[in-house]
Coordinates of C-alpha atoms in Angstrom, one line a residue:
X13 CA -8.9 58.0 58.0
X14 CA -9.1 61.2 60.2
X15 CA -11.1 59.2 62.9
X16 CA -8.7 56.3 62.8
X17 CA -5.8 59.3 63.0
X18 CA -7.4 60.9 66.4
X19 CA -8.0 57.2 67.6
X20 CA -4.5 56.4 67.4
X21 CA -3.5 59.9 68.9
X22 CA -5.5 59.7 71.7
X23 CA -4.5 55.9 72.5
X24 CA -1.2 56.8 73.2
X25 CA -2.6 57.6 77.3
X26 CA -0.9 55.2 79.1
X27 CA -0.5 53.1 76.2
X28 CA -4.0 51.6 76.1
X29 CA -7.6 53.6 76.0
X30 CA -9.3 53.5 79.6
X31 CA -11.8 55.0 81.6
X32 CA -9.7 55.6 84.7
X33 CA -5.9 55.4 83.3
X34 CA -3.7 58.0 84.3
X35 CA -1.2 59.6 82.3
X36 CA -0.6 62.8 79.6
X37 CA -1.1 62.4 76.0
X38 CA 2.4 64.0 75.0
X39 CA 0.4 65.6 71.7
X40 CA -2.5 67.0 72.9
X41 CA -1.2 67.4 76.9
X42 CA -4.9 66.0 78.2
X43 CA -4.6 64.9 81.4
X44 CA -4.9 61.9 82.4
X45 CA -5.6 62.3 86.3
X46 CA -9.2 64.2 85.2
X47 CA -11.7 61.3 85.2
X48 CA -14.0 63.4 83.5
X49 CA -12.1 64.4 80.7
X50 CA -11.2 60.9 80.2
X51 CA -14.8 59.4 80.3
X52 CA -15.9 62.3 77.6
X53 CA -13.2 61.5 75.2
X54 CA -13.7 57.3 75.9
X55 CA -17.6 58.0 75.2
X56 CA -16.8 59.9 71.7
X57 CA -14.3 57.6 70.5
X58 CA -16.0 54.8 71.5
X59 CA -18.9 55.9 69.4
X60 CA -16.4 56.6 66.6
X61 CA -15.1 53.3 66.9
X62 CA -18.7 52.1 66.6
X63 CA -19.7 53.9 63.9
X64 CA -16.2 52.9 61.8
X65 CA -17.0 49.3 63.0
X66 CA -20.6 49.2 61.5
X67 CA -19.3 50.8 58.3
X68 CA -16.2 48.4 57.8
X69 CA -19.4 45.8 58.4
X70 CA -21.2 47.0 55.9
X71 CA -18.1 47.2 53.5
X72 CA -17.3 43.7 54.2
X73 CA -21.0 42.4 53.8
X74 CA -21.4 44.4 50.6
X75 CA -18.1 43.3 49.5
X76 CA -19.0 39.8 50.0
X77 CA -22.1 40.2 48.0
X78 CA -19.9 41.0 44.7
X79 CA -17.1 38.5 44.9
X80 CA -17.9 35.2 44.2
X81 CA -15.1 32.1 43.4
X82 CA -14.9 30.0 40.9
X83 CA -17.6 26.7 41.2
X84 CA -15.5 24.0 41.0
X85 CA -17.9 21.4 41.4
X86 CA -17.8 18.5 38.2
X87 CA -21.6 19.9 36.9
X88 CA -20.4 23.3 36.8
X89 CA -20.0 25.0 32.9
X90 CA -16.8 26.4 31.4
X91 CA -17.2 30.1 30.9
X92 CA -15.9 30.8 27.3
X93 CA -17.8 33.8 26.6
X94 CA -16.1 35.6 29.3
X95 CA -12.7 33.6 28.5
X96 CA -12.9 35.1 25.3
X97 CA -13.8 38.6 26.2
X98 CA -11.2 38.8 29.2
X99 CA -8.2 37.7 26.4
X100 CA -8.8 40.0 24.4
X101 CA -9.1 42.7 26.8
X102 CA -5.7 41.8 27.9
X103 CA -4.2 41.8 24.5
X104 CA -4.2 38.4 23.1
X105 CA -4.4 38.2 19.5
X106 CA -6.3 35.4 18.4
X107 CA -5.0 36.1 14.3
X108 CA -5.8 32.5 13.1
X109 CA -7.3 30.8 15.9
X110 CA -10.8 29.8 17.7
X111 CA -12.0 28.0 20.6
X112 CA -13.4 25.4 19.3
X113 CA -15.9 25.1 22.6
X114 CA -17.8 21.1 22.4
X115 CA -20.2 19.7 24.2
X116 CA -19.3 19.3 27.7
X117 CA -16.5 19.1 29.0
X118 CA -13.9 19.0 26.0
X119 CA -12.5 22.3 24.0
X120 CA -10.0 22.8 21.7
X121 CA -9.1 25.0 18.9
X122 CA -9.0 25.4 15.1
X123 CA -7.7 27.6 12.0
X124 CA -10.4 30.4 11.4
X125 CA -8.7 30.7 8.0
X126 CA -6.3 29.1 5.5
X127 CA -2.7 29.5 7.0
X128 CA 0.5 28.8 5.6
X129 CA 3.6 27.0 7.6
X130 CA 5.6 29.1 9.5
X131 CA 2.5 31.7 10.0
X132 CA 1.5 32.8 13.5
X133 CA -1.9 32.0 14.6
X134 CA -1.7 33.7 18.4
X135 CA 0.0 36.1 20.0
X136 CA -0.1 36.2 24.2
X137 CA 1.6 39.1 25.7
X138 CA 4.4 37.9 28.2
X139 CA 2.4 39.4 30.9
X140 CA -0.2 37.0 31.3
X141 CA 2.2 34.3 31.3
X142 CA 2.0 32.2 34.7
X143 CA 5.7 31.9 35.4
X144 CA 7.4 29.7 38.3
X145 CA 10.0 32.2 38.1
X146 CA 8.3 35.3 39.0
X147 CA 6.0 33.3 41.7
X148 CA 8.8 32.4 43.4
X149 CA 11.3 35.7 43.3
X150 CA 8.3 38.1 43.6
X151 CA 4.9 36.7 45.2
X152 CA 6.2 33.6 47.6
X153 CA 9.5 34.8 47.8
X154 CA 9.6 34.9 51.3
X155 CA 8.5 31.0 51.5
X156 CA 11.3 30.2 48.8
X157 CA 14.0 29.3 51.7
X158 CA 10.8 27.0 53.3
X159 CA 9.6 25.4 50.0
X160 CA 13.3 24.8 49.1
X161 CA 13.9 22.7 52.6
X162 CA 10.2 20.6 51.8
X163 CA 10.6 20.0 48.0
X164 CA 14.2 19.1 46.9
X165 CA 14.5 21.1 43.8
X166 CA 16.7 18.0 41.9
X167 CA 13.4 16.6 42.6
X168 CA 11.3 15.5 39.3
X169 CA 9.0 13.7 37.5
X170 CA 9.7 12.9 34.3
X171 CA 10.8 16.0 32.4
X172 CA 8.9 17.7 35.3
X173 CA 10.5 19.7 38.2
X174 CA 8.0 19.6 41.3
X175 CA 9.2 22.9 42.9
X176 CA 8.3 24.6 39.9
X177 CA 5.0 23.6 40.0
X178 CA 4.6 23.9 43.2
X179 CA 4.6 27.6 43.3
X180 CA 2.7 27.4 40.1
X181 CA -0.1 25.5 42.5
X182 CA 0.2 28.2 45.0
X183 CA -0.5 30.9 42.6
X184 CA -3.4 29.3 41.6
X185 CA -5.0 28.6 45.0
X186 CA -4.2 32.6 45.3
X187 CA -6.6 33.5 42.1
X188 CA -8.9 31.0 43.6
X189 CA -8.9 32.5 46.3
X190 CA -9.9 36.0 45.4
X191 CA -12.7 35.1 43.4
X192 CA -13.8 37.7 40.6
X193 CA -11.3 40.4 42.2
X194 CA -8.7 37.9 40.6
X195 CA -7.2 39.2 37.1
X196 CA -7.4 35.3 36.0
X197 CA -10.8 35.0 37.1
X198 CA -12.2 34.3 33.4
X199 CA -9.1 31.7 32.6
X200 CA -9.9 29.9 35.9
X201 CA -13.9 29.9 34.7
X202 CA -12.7 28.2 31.7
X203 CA -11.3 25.7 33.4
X204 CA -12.4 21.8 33.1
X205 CA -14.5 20.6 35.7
X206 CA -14.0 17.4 35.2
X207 CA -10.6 15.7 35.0
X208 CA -9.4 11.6 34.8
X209 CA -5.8 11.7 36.0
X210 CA -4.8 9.4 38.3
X211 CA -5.2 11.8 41.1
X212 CA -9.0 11.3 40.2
X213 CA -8.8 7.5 40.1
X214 CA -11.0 5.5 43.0
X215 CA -9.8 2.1 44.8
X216 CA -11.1 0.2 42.6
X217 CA -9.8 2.1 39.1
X218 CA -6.3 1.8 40.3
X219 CA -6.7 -1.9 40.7
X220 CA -7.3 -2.3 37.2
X221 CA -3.7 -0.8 36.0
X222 CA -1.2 -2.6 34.6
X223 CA 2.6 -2.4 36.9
X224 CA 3.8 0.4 34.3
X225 CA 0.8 2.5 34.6
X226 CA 0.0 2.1 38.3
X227 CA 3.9 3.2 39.1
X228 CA 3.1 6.7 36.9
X229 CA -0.4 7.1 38.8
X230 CA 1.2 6.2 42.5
X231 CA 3.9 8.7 41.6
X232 CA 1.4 11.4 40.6
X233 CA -0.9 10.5 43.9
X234 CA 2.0 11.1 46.0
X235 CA 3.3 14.5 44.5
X236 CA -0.9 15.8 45.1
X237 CA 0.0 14.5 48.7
X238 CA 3.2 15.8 48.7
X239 CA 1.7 19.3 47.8
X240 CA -1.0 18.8 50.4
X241 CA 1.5 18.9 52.9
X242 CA 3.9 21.3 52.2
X243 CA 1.0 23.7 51.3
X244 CA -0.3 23.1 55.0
X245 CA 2.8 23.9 56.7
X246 CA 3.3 27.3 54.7
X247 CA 2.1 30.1 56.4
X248 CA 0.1 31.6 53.6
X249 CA -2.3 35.1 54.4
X250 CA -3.5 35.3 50.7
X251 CA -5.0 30.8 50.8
X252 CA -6.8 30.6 53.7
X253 CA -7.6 27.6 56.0
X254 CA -10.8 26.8 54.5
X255 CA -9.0 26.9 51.0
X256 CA -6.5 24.7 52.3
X257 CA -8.8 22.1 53.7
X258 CA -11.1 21.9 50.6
X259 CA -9.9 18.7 48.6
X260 CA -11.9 19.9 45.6
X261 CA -10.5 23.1 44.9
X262 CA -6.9 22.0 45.5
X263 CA -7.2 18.9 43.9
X264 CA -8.9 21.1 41.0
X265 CA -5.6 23.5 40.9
X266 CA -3.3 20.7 41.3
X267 CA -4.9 19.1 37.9
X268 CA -4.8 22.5 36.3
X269 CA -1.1 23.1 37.0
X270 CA 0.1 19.3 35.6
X271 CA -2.3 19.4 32.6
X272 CA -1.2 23.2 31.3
X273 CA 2.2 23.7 32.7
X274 CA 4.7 23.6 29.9
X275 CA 8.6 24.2 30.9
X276 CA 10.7 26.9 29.3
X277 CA 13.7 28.1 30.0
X278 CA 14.6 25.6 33.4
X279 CA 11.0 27.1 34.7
X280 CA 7.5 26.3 34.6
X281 CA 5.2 28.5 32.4
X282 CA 1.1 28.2 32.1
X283 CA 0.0 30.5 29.2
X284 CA -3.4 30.9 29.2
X285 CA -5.5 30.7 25.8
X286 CA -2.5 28.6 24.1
X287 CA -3.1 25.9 27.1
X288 CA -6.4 25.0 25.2
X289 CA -4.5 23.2 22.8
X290 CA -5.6 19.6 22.7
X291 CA -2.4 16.9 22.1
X292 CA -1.3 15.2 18.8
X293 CA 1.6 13.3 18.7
X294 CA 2.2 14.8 14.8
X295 CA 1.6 18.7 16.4
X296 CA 0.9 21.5 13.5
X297 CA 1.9 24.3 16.0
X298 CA 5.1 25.5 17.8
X299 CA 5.5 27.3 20.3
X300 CA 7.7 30.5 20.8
X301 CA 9.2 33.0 22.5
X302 CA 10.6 36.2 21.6
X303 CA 13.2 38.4 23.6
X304 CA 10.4 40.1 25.9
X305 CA 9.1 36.7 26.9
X306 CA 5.9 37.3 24.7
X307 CA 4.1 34.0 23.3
X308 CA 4.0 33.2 19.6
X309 CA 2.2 30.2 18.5
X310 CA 3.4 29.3 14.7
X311 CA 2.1 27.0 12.4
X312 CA 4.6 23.7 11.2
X313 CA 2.8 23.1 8.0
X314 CA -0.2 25.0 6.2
X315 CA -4.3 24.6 7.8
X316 CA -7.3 25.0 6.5
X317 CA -10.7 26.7 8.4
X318 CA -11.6 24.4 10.5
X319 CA -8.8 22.4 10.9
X320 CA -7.8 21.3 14.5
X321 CA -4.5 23.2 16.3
X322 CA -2.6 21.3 18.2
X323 CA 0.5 20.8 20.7
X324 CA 2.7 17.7 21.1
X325 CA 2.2 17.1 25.0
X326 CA 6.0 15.5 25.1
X327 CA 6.5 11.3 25.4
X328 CA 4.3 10.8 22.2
X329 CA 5.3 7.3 22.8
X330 CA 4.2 6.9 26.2
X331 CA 0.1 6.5 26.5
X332 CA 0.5 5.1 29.7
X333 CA 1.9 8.7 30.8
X334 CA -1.0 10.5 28.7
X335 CA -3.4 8.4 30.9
X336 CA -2.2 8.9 34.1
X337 CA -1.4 12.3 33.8
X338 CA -3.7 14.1 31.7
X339 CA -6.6 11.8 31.9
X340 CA -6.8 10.9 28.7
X341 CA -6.1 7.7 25.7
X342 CA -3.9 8.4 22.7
X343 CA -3.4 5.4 20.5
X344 CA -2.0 7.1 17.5
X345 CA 1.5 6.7 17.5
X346 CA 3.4 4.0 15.4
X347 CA 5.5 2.9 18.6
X348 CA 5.1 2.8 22.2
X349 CA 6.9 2.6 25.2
X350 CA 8.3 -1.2 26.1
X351 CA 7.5 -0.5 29.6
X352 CA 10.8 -2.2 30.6
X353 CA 12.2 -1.6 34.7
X354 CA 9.7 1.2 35.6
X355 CA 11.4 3.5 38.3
X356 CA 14.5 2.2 38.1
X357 CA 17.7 4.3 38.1
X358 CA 18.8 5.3 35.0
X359 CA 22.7 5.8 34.8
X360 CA 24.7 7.6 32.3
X361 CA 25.2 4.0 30.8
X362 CA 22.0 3.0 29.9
X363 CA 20.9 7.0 29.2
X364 CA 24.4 6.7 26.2
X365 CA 22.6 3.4 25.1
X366 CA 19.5 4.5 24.1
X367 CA 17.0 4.0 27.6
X368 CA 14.6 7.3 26.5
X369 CA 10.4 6.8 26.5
X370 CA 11.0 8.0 22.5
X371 CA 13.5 5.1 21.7
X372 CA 12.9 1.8 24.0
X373 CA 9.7 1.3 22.1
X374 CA 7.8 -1.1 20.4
X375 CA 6.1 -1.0 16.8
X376 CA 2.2 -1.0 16.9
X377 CA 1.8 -2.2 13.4
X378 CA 3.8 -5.3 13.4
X379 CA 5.3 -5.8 17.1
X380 CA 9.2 -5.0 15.6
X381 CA 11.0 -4.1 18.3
X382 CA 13.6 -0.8 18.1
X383 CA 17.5 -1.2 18.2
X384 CA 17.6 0.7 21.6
X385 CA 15.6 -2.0 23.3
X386 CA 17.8 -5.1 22.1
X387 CA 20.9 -2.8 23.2
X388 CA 19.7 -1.8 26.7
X389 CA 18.4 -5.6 27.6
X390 CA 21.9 -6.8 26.4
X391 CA 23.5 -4.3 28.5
X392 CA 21.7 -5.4 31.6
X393 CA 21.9 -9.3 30.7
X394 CA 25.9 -8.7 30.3
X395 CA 26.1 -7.1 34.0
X396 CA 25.1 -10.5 35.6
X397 CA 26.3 -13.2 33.5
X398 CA 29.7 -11.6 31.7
X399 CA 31.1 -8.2 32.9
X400 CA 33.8 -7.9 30.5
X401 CA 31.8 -8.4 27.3
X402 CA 28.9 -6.3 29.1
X403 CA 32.4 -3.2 29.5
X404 CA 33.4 -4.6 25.4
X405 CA 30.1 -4.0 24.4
X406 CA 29.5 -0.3 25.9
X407 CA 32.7 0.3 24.2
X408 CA 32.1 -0.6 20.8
X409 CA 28.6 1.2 20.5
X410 CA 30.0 4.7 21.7
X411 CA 32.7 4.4 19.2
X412 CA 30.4 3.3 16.5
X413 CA 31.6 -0.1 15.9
X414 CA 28.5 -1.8 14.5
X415 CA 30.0 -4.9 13.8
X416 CA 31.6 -6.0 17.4
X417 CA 28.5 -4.8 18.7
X418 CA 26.5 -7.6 16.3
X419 CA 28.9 -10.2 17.0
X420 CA 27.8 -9.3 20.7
X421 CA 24.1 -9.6 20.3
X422 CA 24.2 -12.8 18.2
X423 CA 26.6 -14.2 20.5
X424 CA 24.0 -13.6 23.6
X425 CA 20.9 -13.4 21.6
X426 CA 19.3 -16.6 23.2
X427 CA 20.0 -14.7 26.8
X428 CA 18.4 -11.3 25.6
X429 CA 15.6 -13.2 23.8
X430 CA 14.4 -14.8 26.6
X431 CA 14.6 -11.5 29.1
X432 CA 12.5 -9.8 26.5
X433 CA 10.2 -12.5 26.4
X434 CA 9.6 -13.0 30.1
X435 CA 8.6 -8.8 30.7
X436 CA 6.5 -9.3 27.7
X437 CA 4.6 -12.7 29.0
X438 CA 4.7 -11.3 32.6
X439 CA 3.2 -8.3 31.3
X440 CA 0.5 -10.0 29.2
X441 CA -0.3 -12.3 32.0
X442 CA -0.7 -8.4 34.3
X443 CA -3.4 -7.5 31.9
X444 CA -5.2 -10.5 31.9
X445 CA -5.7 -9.7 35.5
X446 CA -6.4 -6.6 35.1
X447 CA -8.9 -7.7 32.4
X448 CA -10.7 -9.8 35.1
X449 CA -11.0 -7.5 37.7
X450 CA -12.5 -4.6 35.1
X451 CA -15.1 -7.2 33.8
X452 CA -16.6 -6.9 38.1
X453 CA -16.6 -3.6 37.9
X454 CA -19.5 -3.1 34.9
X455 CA -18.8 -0.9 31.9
X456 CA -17.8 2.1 34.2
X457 CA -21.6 3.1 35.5
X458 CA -19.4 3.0 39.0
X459 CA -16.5 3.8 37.8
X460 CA -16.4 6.5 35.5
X461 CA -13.2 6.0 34.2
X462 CA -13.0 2.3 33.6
X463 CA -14.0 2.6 29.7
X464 CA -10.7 5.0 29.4
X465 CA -8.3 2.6 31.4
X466 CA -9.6 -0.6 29.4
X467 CA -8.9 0.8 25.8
X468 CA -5.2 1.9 27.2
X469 CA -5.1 -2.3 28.5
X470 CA -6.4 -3.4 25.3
X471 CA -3.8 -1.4 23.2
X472 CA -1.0 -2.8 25.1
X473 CA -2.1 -6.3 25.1
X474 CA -2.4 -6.3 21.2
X475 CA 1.2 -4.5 20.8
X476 CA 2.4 -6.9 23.1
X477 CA 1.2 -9.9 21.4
X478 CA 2.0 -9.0 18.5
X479 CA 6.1 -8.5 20.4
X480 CA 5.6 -12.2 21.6
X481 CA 4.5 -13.6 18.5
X482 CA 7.9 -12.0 17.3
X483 CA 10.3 -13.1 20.0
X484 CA 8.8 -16.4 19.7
X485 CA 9.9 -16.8 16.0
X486 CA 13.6 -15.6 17.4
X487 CA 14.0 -18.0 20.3
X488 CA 12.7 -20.6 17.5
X489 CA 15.5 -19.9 15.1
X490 CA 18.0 -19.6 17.3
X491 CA 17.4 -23.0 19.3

């Protein structure tokens, strides 16, 4: 520092350091005009300069040698021993809870002990909570005006708002970036490796989706590539260019961030140790906050050791979304999604009718079909064929008036019968495509996720023909 100190003294000659410049160093009052002078001092600073130059070298070299990043690549293990160790150096209470740490790729976590409803199981200080709301007001907040212009932030998908994430995505290309000096080194070494969300899906993988499925994957694709750009236009000192470039590390952090993000509070929060929480559409934890933003995960209903812990996701009813998104197949609910108009605009109207993933559903057991779903098609059949009864309709079912609204539906049941029928044949007659172009592709030796994708096709065919079997009976009774 004392070096660097006489350095900068002495470079205030004329402005620059030469041999033969001419001028008086205010401080010290050397002269300038004395060559001699000026070629002894150049020689010793110069030497100086050498001498800090090969240091800083060695600094950097020996640096390097002890910071290493994360291995992304799909062989690579999840580090739980160090997981476990860094959490509980940084105050997580793990009370009634254990990685449950499988073969490969998949983790999850159990009940270490019998627990009652209403007990907690963890406890995560608030300040290892990965917030969009301190990312973007502390860390980024000089890109906030930028990110703001380049990602609306009405912008969504889903219940998800992309700006959010998006800074969540930078953070984590940050902690990527340096390596084991990174206090969320351990969490990003327990990482998966290996993920199946659309993002992941080849050519010939996204051939084999069904129209619903293949709009959620396309949307998903383009946010990655919407990231991608916005993330290369950002002028960014802590993610560097080669960072940036690498497809595997920021398709890797991009997976992370839409897997584990939850919202809270209008933000986006990743909270590391509760994010290994596998999915169940029948959860036996809740999630909760207290007034210092700490994280308490409670139990709904009593566990005993060994029993699973587990997270609703959100859109139980939508596998399709569960596919596409987190790279995985859940075939438990009773009901799933109809698939009806996907990526259509849904107005005030329709949203007062009923049109949510959680209600336009169909019943897996016996193909019923939920109130919501006749209400919505009738709604939309009304708009082209009879405006008035369409407005008489809306009327009657946000006053309550169940019995105008059933003279309604059996008065246009034929015309709502046979729209139902048609998205359900059209969408059969999708999958059988689909069906056909899987059966080229092998059992998924090439494509690794074909074996997921054709369980999700098989599950909706048989919900589906079990709806058209249904329908079929109606349009029979009616005619």
């Amino acid at each position: 520092q004392q070096v660097e100190e006489e350095q900068q003294h002495h470079r205030r000659l004329s402005g620059t350091w030469s041999y033969g410049g001419y001028g008086v160093c205010t401080n010290c009052e050397v002269d300038g005009s004395d060559p001699e002078k000026l070629r002894g001092l150049a020689k010793g600073f110069e030497q100086q300069e050498q001498q800090q130059e090969q240091q800083e070298l060695l600094t950097l070299n020996f640096s390097s040698l002890q910071t290493f990043q994360v291995d992304v690549r799909s062989e690579a293990p999840r580090n739980h021993h160090g997981f476990a160790e860094w959490a509980t150096y940084y105050g997580v209470n793990m009370e009634n809870f254990d990685l449950n740490v499988q073969s490969g790729n998949n983790w999850g976590a159990k009940a270490s002990q019998p627990g009652w409803a209403g007990s907690r199981v963890l406890f995560v200080p608030s300040m290892l909570r990965i917030s969009s709301k301190s990312i973007r007001e502390q860390e980024f907040a000089p890109l906030q005006p930028m990110i703001n212009q380049l990602i609306d932030a009405t912008t969504s998908n889903g219940d998800i708002n992309l700006a959010n994430h998006f800074y969540l995505f930078l953070k984590l290309l940050q902690e990527y970036e340096q390596g084991d000096q990174s206090p969320y080194f351990s969490w990003l070494d327990a990482m998966p490796r290996k993920f199946s969300t659309a993002v992941m899906f080849d050519t010939f993988e996204m051939d084999c989706l069904p129209p619903f499925v293949k709009f959620l994957a396309r949307r998903d694709r383009y946010n990655y590539d919407l990231f991608l750009q916005v993330l290369l236009q950002l002028n960014t000192p802590s993610i560097s260019d080669a960072t940036k470039a690498n497809t595997d590390v920021t398709k890797w952090v991009f997976n992370i961030v839409f897997t584990r993000a939850r919202a809270s509070y209008g933000e986006a929060d990743i909270i590391p140790m509760s994010d290994m929480l596998n999915h169940d559409s029948n959860p036996n934890i809740d999630v909760q906050y207290d007034n210092e933003g700490n994280v308490h995960l409670v139990l709904l209903r009593d566990v005993q050791p060994g029993d699973s812990l587990s997270k609703c996701y959100g859109q139980p009813t939508n596998p399709s979304r569960f596919l596409a998104s987190y790279g995985f197949f859940d075939a438990s609910p009773p009901t799933t999604y109809c698939k009806l108009w996907p990526g259509m605009l849904v107005t005030q109207e329709l949203k007062n009718l009923g049109f949510e993933d959680q209600r336009m559903v169909f019943y897996v057991q016996n193909g019923g079909i939920a109130e919501e779903v006749w209400d919505v098609m009738l709604y939309s059949t009304l708009e082209g064929i009879d405006p008035s009864a369409q407005q008489q309709f809306y009327d009657a079912h946000m006053r309550g008036d169940a019995q105008t609204k059933a003279q309604l539906h059996q008065m246009y049941l034929a015309y709502t019968c046979s729209g139902l029928l048609q998205h359900v044949e059209e969408t059969l007659s999708e999958l059988a495509d689909c069906e056909s172009q899987m059966d080229q592709g092998g059992m998924g030796l090439a494509h690794k996720n074909l074996p997921m994708i054709r369980r999700h096709n098989d599950f909706v065919r048989q919900t589906f023909s079990k709806v058209r079997t249904n329908l079929e009976q109606i349009r029979g009774g009616v005619q």
